[in-house]
XYZ file of C-alpha atoms in Angstrom:
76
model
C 0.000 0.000 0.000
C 1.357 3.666 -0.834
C 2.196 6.075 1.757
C 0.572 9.107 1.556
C 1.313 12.415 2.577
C -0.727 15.314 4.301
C -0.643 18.167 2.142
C -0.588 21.549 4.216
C -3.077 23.531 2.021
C -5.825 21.484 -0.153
C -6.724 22.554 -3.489
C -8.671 26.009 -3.631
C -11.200 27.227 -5.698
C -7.995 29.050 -8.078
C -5.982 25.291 -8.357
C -3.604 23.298 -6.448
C -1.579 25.561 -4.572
C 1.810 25.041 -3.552
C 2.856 23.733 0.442
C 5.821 23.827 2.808
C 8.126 20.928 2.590
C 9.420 18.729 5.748
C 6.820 15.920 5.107
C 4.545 18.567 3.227
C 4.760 18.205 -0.171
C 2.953 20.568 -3.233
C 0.288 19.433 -5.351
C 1.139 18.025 -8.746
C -0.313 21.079 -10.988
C 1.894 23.695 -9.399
C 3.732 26.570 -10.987
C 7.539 26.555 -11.682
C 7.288 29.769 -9.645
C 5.608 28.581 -6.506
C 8.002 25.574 -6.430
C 10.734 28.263 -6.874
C 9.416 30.779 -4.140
C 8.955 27.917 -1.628
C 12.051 26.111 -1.848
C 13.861 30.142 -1.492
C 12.217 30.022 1.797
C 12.500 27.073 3.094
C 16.144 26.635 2.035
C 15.522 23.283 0.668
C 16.921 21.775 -2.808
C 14.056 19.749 -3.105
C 10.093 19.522 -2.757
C 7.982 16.232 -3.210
C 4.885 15.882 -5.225
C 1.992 14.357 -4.762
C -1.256 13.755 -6.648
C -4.905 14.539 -5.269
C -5.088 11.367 -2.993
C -1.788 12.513 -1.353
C -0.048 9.960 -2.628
C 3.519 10.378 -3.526
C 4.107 10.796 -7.338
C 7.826 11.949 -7.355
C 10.248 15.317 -6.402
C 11.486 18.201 -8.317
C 14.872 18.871 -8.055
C 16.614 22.847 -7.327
C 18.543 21.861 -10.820
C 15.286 20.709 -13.045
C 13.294 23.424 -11.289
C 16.186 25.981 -12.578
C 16.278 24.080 -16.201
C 12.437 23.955 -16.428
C 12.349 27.354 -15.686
C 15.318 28.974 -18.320
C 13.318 26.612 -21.011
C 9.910 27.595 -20.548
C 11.424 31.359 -19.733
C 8.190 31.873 -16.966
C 7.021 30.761 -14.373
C 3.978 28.854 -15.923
């Protein structure tokens, strides 16, 4: 059986919306720039991912974030 995480802020009436990390991971529709902005503040090189059941679905990376980011050239 999969683990699943608690996300720290459920999905709002504007989208999933991007959580702390430590055990709370973001949603999986998240902007490049909320991923960016949270792992600034939290200091962290990585953030997991999970999908609407809270169920782990993989991690973004400081380095993809950064490549995802100079490709797509915003934060969308």
């Amino acid at each position: 059986m999969p683990r699943r995480a608690r996300p720290a802020v459920q999905d709002g009436p504007g989208g999933p919306e991007a959580t702390t990390t430590g055990g709370r991971p973001v949603r999986r529709r998240v902007r490049l720039l909320e991923v960016a902005a949270l792992m600034a503040r939290l200091h962290s090189p990585l953030v997991a991912v999970v999908d609407t059941d809270g169920v782990l679905v993989g991690a973004i990376p400081l380095e993809r974030l950064l490549t995802s980011l100079a490709i797509s050239g915003s934060g969308g």
